[in-house]
PDB file of N, CA and C in Angstrom:
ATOM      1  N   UNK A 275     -23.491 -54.234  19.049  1.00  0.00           N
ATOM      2  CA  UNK A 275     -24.829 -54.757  19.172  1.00  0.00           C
ATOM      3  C   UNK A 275     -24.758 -56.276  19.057  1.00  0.00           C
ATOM      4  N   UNK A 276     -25.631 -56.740  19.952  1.00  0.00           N
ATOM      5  CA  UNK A 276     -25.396 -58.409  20.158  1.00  0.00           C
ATOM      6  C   UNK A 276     -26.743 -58.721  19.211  1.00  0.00           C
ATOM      7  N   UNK A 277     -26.453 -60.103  18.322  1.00  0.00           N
ATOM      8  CA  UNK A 277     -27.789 -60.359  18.147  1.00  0.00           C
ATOM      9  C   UNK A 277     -27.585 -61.729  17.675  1.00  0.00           C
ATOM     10  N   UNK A 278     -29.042 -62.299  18.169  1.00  0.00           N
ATOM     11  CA  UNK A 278     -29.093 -63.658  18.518  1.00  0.00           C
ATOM     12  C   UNK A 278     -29.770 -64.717  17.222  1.00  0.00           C
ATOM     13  N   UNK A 279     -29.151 -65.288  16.123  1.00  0.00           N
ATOM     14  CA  UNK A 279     -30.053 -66.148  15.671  1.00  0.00           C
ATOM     15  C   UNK A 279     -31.044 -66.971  15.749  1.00  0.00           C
ATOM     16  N   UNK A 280     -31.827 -67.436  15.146  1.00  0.00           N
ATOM     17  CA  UNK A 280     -33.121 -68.527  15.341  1.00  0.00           C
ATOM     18  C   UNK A 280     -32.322 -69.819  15.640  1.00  0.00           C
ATOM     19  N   UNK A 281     -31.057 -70.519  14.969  1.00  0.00           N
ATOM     20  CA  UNK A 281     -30.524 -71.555  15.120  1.00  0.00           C
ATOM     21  C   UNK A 281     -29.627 -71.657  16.113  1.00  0.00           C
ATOM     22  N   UNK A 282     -29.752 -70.458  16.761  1.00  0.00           N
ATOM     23  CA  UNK A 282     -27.992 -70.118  17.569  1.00  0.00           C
ATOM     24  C   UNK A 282     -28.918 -70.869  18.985  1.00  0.00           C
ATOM     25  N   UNK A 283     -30.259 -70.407  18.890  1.00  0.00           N
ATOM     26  CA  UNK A 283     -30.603 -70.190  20.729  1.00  0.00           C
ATOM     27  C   UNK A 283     -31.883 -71.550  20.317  1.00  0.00           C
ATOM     28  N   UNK A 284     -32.393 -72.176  19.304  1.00  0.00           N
ATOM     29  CA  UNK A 284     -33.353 -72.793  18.685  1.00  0.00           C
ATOM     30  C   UNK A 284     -33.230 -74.154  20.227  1.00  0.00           C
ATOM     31  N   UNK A 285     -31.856 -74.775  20.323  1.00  0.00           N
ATOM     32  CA  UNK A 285     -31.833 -76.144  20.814  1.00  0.00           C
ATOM     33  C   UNK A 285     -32.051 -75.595  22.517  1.00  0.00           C
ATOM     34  N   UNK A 286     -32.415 -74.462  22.993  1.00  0.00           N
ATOM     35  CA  UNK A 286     -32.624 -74.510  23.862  1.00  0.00           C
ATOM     36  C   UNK A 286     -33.909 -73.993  24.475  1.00  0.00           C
ATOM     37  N   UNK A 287     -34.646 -73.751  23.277  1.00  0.00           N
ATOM     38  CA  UNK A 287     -36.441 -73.447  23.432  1.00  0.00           C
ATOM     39  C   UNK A 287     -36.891 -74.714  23.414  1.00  0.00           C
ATOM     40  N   UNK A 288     -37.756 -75.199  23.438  1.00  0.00           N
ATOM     41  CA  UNK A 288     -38.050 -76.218  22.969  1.00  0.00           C
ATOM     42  C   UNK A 288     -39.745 -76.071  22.449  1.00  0.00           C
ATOM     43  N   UNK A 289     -39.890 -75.495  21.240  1.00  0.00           N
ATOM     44  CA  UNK A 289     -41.291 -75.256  21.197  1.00  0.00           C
ATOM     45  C   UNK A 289     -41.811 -75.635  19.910  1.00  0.00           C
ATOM     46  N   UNK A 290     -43.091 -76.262  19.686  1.00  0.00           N
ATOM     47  CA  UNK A 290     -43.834 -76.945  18.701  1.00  0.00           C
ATOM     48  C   UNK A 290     -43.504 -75.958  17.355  1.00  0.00           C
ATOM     49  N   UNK A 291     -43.570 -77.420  16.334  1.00  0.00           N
ATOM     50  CA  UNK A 291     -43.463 -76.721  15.147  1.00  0.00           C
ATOM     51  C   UNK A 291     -44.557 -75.947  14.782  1.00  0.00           C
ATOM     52  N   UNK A 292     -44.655 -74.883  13.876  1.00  0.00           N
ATOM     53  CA  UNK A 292     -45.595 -74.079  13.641  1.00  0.00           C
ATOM     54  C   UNK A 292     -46.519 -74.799  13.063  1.00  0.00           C
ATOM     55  N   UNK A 293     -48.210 -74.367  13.000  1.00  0.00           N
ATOM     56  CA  UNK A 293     -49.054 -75.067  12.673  1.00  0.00           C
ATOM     57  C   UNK A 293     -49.957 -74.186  12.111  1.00  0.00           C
ATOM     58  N   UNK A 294     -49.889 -73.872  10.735  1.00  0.00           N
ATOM     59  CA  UNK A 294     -50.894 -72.556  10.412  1.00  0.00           C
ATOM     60  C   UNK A 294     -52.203 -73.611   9.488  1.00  0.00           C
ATOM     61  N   UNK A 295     -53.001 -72.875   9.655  1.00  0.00           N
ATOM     62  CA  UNK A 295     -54.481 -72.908   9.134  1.00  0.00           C
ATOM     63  C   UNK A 295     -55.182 -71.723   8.543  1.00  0.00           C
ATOM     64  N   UNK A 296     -55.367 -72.578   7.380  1.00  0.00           N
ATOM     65  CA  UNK A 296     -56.069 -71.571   6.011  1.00  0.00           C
ATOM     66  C   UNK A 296     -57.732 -71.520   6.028  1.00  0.00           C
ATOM     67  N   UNK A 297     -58.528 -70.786   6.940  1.00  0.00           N
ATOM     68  CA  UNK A 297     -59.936 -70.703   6.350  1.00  0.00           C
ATOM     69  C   UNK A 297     -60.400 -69.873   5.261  1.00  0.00           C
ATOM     70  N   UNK A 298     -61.271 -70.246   4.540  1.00  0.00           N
ATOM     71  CA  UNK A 298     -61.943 -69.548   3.258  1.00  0.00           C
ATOM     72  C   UNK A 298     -63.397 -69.559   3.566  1.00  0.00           C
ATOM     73  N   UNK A 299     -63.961 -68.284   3.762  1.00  0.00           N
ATOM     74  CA  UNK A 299     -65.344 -68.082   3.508  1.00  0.00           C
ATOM     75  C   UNK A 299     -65.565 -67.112   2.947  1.00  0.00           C
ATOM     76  N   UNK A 300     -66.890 -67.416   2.615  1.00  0.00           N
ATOM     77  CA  UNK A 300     -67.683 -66.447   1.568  1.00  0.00           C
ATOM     78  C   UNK A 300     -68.039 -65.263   2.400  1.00  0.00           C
ATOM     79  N   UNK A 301     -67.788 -64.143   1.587  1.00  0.00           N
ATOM     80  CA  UNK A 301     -67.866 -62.542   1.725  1.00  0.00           C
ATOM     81  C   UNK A 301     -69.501 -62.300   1.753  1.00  0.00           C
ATOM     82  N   UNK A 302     -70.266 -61.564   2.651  1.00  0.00           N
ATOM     83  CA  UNK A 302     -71.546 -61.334   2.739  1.00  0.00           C
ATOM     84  C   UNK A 302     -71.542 -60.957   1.334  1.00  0.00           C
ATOM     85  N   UNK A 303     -73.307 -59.963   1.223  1.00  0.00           N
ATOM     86  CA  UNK A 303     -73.674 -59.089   0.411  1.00  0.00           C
ATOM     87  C   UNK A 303     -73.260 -58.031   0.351  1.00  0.00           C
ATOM     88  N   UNK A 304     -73.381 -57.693   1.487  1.00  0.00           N
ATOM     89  CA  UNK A 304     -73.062 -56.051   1.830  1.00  0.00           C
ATOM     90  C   UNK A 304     -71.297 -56.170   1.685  1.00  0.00           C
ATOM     91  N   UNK A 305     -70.948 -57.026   2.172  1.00  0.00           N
ATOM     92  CA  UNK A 305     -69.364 -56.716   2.387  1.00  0.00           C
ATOM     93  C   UNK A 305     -68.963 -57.038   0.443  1.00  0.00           C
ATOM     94  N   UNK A 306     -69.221 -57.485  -0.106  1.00  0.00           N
ATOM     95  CA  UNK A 306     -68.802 -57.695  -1.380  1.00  0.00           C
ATOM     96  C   UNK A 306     -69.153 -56.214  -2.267  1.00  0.00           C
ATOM     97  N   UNK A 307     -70.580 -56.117  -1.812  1.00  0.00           N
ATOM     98  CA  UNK A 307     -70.715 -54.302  -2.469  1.00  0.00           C
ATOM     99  C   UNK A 307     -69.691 -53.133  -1.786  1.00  0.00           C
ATOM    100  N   UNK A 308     -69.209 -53.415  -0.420  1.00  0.00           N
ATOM    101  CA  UNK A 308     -68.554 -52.405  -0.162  1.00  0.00           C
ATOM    102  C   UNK A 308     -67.198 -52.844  -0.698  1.00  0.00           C
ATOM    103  N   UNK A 309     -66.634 -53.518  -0.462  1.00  0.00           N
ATOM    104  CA  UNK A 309     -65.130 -54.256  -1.342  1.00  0.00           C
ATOM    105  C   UNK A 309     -65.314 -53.622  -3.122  1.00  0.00           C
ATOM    106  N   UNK A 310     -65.877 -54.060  -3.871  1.00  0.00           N
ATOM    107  CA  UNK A 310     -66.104 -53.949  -4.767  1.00  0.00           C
ATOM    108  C   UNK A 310     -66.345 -51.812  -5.381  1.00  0.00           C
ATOM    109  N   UNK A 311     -67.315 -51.843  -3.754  1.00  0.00           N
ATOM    110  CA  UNK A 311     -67.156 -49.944  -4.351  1.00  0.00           C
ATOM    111  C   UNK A 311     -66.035 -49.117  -3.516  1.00  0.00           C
ATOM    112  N   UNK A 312     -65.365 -50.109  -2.829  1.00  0.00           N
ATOM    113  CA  UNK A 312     -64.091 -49.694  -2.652  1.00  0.00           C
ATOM    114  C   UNK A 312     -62.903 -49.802  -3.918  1.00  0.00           C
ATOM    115  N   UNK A 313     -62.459 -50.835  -4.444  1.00  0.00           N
ATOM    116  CA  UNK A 313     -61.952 -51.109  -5.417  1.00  0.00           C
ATOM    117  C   UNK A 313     -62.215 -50.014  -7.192  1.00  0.00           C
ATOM    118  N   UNK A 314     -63.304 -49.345  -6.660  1.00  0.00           N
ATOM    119  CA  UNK A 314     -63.753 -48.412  -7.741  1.00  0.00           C
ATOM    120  C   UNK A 314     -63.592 -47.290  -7.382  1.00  0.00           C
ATOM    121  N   UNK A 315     -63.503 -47.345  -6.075  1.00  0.00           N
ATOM    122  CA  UNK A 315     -63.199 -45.328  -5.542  1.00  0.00           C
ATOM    123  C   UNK A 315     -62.099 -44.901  -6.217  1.00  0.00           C
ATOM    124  N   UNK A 316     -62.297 -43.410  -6.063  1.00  0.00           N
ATOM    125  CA  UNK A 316     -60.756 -42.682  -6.116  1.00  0.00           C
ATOM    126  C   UNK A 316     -59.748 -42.892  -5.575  1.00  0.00           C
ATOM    127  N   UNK A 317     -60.046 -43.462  -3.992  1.00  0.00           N
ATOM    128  CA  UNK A 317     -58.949 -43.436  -3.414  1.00  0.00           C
ATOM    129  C   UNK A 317     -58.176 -44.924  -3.840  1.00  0.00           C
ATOM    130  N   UNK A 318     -58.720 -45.791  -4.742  1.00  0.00           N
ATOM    131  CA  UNK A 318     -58.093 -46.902  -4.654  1.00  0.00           C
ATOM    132  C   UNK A 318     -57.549 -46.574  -6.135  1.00  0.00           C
ATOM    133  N   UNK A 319     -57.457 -45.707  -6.731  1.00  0.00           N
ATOM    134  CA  UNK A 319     -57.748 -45.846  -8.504  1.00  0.00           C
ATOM    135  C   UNK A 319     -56.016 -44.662  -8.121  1.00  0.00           C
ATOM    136  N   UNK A 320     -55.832 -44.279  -6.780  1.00  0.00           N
ATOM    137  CA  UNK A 320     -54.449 -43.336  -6.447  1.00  0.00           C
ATOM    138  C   UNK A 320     -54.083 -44.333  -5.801  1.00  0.00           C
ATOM    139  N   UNK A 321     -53.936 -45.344  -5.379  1.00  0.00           N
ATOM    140  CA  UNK A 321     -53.392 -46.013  -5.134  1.00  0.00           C
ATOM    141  C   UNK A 321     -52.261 -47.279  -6.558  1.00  0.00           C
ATOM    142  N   UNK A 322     -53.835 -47.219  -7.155  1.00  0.00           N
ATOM    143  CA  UNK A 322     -52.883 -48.087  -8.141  1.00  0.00           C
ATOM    144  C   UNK A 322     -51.976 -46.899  -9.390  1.00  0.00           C
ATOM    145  N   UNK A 323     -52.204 -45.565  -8.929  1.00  0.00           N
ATOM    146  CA  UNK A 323     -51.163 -44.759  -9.821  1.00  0.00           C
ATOM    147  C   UNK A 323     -50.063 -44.533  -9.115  1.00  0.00           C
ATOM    148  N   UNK A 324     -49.883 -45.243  -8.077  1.00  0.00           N
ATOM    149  CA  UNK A 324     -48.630 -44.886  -7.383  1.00  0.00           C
ATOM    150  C   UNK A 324     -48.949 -43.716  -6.445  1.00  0.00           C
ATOM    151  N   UNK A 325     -50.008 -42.806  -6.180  1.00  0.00           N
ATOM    152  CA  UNK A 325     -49.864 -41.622  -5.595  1.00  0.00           C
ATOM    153  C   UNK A 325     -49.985 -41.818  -4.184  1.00  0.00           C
ATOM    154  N   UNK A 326     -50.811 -43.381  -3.499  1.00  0.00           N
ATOM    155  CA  UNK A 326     -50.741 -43.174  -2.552  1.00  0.00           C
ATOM    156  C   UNK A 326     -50.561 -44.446  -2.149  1.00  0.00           C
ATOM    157  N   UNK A 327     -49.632 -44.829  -0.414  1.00  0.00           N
ATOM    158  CA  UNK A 327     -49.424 -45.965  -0.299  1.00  0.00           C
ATOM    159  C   UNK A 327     -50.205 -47.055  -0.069  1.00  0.00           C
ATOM    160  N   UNK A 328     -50.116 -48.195  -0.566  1.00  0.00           N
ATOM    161  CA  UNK A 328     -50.815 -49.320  -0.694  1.00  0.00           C
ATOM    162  C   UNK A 328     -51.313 -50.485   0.637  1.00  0.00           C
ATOM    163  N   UNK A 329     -50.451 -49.883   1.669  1.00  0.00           N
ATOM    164  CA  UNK A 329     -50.842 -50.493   2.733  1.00  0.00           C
ATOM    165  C   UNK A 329     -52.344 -49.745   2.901  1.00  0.00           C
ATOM    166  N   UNK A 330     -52.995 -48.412   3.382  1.00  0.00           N
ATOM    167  CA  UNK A 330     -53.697 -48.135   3.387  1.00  0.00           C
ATOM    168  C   UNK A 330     -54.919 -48.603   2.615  1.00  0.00           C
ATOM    169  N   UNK A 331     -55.156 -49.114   1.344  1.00  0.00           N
ATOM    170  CA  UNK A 331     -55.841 -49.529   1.012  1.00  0.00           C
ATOM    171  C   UNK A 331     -55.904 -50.912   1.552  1.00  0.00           C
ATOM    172  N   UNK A 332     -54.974 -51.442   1.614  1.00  0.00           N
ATOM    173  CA  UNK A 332     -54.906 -53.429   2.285  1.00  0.00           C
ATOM    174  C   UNK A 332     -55.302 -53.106   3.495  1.00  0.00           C
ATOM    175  N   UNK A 333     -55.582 -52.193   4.466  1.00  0.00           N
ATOM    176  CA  UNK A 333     -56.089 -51.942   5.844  1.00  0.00           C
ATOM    177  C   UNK A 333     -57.734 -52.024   5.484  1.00  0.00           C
ATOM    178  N   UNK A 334     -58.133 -51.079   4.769  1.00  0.00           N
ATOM    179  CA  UNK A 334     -59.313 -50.982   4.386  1.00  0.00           C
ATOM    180  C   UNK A 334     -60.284 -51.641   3.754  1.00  0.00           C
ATOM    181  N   UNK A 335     -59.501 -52.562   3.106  1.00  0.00           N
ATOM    182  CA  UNK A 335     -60.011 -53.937   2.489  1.00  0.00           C
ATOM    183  C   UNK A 335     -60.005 -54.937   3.628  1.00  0.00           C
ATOM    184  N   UNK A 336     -59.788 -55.157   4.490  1.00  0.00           N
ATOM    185  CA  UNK A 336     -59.152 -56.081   5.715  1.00  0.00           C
ATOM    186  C   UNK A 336     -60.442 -55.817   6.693  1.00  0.00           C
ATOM    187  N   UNK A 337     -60.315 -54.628   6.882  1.00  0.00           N
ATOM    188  CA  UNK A 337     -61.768 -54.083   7.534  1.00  0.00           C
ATOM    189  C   UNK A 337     -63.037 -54.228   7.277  1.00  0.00           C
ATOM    190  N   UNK A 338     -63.147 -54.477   5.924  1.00  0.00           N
ATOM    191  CA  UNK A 338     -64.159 -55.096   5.271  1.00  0.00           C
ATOM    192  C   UNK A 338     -64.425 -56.375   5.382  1.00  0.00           C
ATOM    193  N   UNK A 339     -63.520 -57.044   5.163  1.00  0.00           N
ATOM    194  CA  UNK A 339     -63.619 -58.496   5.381  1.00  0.00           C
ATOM    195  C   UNK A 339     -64.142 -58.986   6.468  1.00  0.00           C
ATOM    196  N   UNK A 340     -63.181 -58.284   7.664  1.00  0.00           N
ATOM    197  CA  UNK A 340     -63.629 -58.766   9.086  1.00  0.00           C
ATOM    198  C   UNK A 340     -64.946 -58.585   9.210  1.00  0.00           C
ATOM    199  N   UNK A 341     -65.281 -57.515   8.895  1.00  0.00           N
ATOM    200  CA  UNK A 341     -66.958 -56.766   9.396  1.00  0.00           C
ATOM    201  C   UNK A 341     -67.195 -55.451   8.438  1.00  0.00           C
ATOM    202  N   UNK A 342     -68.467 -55.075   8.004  1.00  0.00           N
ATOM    203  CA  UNK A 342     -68.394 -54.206   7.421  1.00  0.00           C
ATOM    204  C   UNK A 342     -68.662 -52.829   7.685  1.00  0.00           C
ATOM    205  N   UNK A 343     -69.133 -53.364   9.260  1.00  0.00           N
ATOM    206  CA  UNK A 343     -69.461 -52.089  10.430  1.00  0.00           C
ATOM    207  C   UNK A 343     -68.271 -51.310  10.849  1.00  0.00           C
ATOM    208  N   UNK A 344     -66.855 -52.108  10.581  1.00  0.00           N
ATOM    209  CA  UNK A 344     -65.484 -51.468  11.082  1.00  0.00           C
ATOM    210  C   UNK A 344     -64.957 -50.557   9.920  1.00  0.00           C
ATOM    211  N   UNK A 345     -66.037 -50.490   9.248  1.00  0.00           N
ATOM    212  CA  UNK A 345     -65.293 -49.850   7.474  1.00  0.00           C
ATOM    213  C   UNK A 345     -66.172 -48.372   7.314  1.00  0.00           C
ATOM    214  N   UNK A 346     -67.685 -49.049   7.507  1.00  0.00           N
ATOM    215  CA  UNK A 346     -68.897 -48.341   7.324  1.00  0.00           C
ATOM    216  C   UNK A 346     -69.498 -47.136   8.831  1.00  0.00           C
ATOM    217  N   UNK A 347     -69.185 -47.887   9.889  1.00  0.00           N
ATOM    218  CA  UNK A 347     -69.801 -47.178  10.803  1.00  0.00           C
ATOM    219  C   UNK A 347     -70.563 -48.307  11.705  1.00  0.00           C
ATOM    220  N   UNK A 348     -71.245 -48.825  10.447  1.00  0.00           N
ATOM    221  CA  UNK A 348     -72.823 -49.320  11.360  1.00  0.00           C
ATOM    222  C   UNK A 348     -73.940 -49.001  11.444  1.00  0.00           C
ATOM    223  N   UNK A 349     -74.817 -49.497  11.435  1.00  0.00           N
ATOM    224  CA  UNK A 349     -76.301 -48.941  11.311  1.00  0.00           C
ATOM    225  C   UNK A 349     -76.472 -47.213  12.229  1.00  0.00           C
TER     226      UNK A 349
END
């Protein structure tokens, strides 16, 4: 199996250094009550006993954030 480093093939890309950006905003109403009665469910309370994996909850929290219609349904 061939495989190619970042430094091996780097001098012949030639592409901008990375440029990341941090926004912070404030969490609605609704999205803070659902975060918050997420963080109190069962399913998050098996998560922090180890019973179930933790990505699943970081999906579901994520979903919230974005929108709370992608978590909830929607009106």
């Amino acid at each position: 199996m061939i495989r190619r480093m970042k430094a091996s093939v780097q001098h012949h890309i030639q592409l901008p250094t990375k440029n990341e950006q941090v926004l912070f905003c404030k969490l609605t109403d609704r999205q803070r009550e659902l975060y918050l009665e997420y963080l109190n469910s069962r399913e998050a309370k098996s998560i922090w006993q180890g019973m179930q994996k933790p990505f699943v909850g970081l999906t579901i929290l994520r979903k919230i954030c974005n929108h709370p219609h992608l978590y909830d349904g929607g009106p």
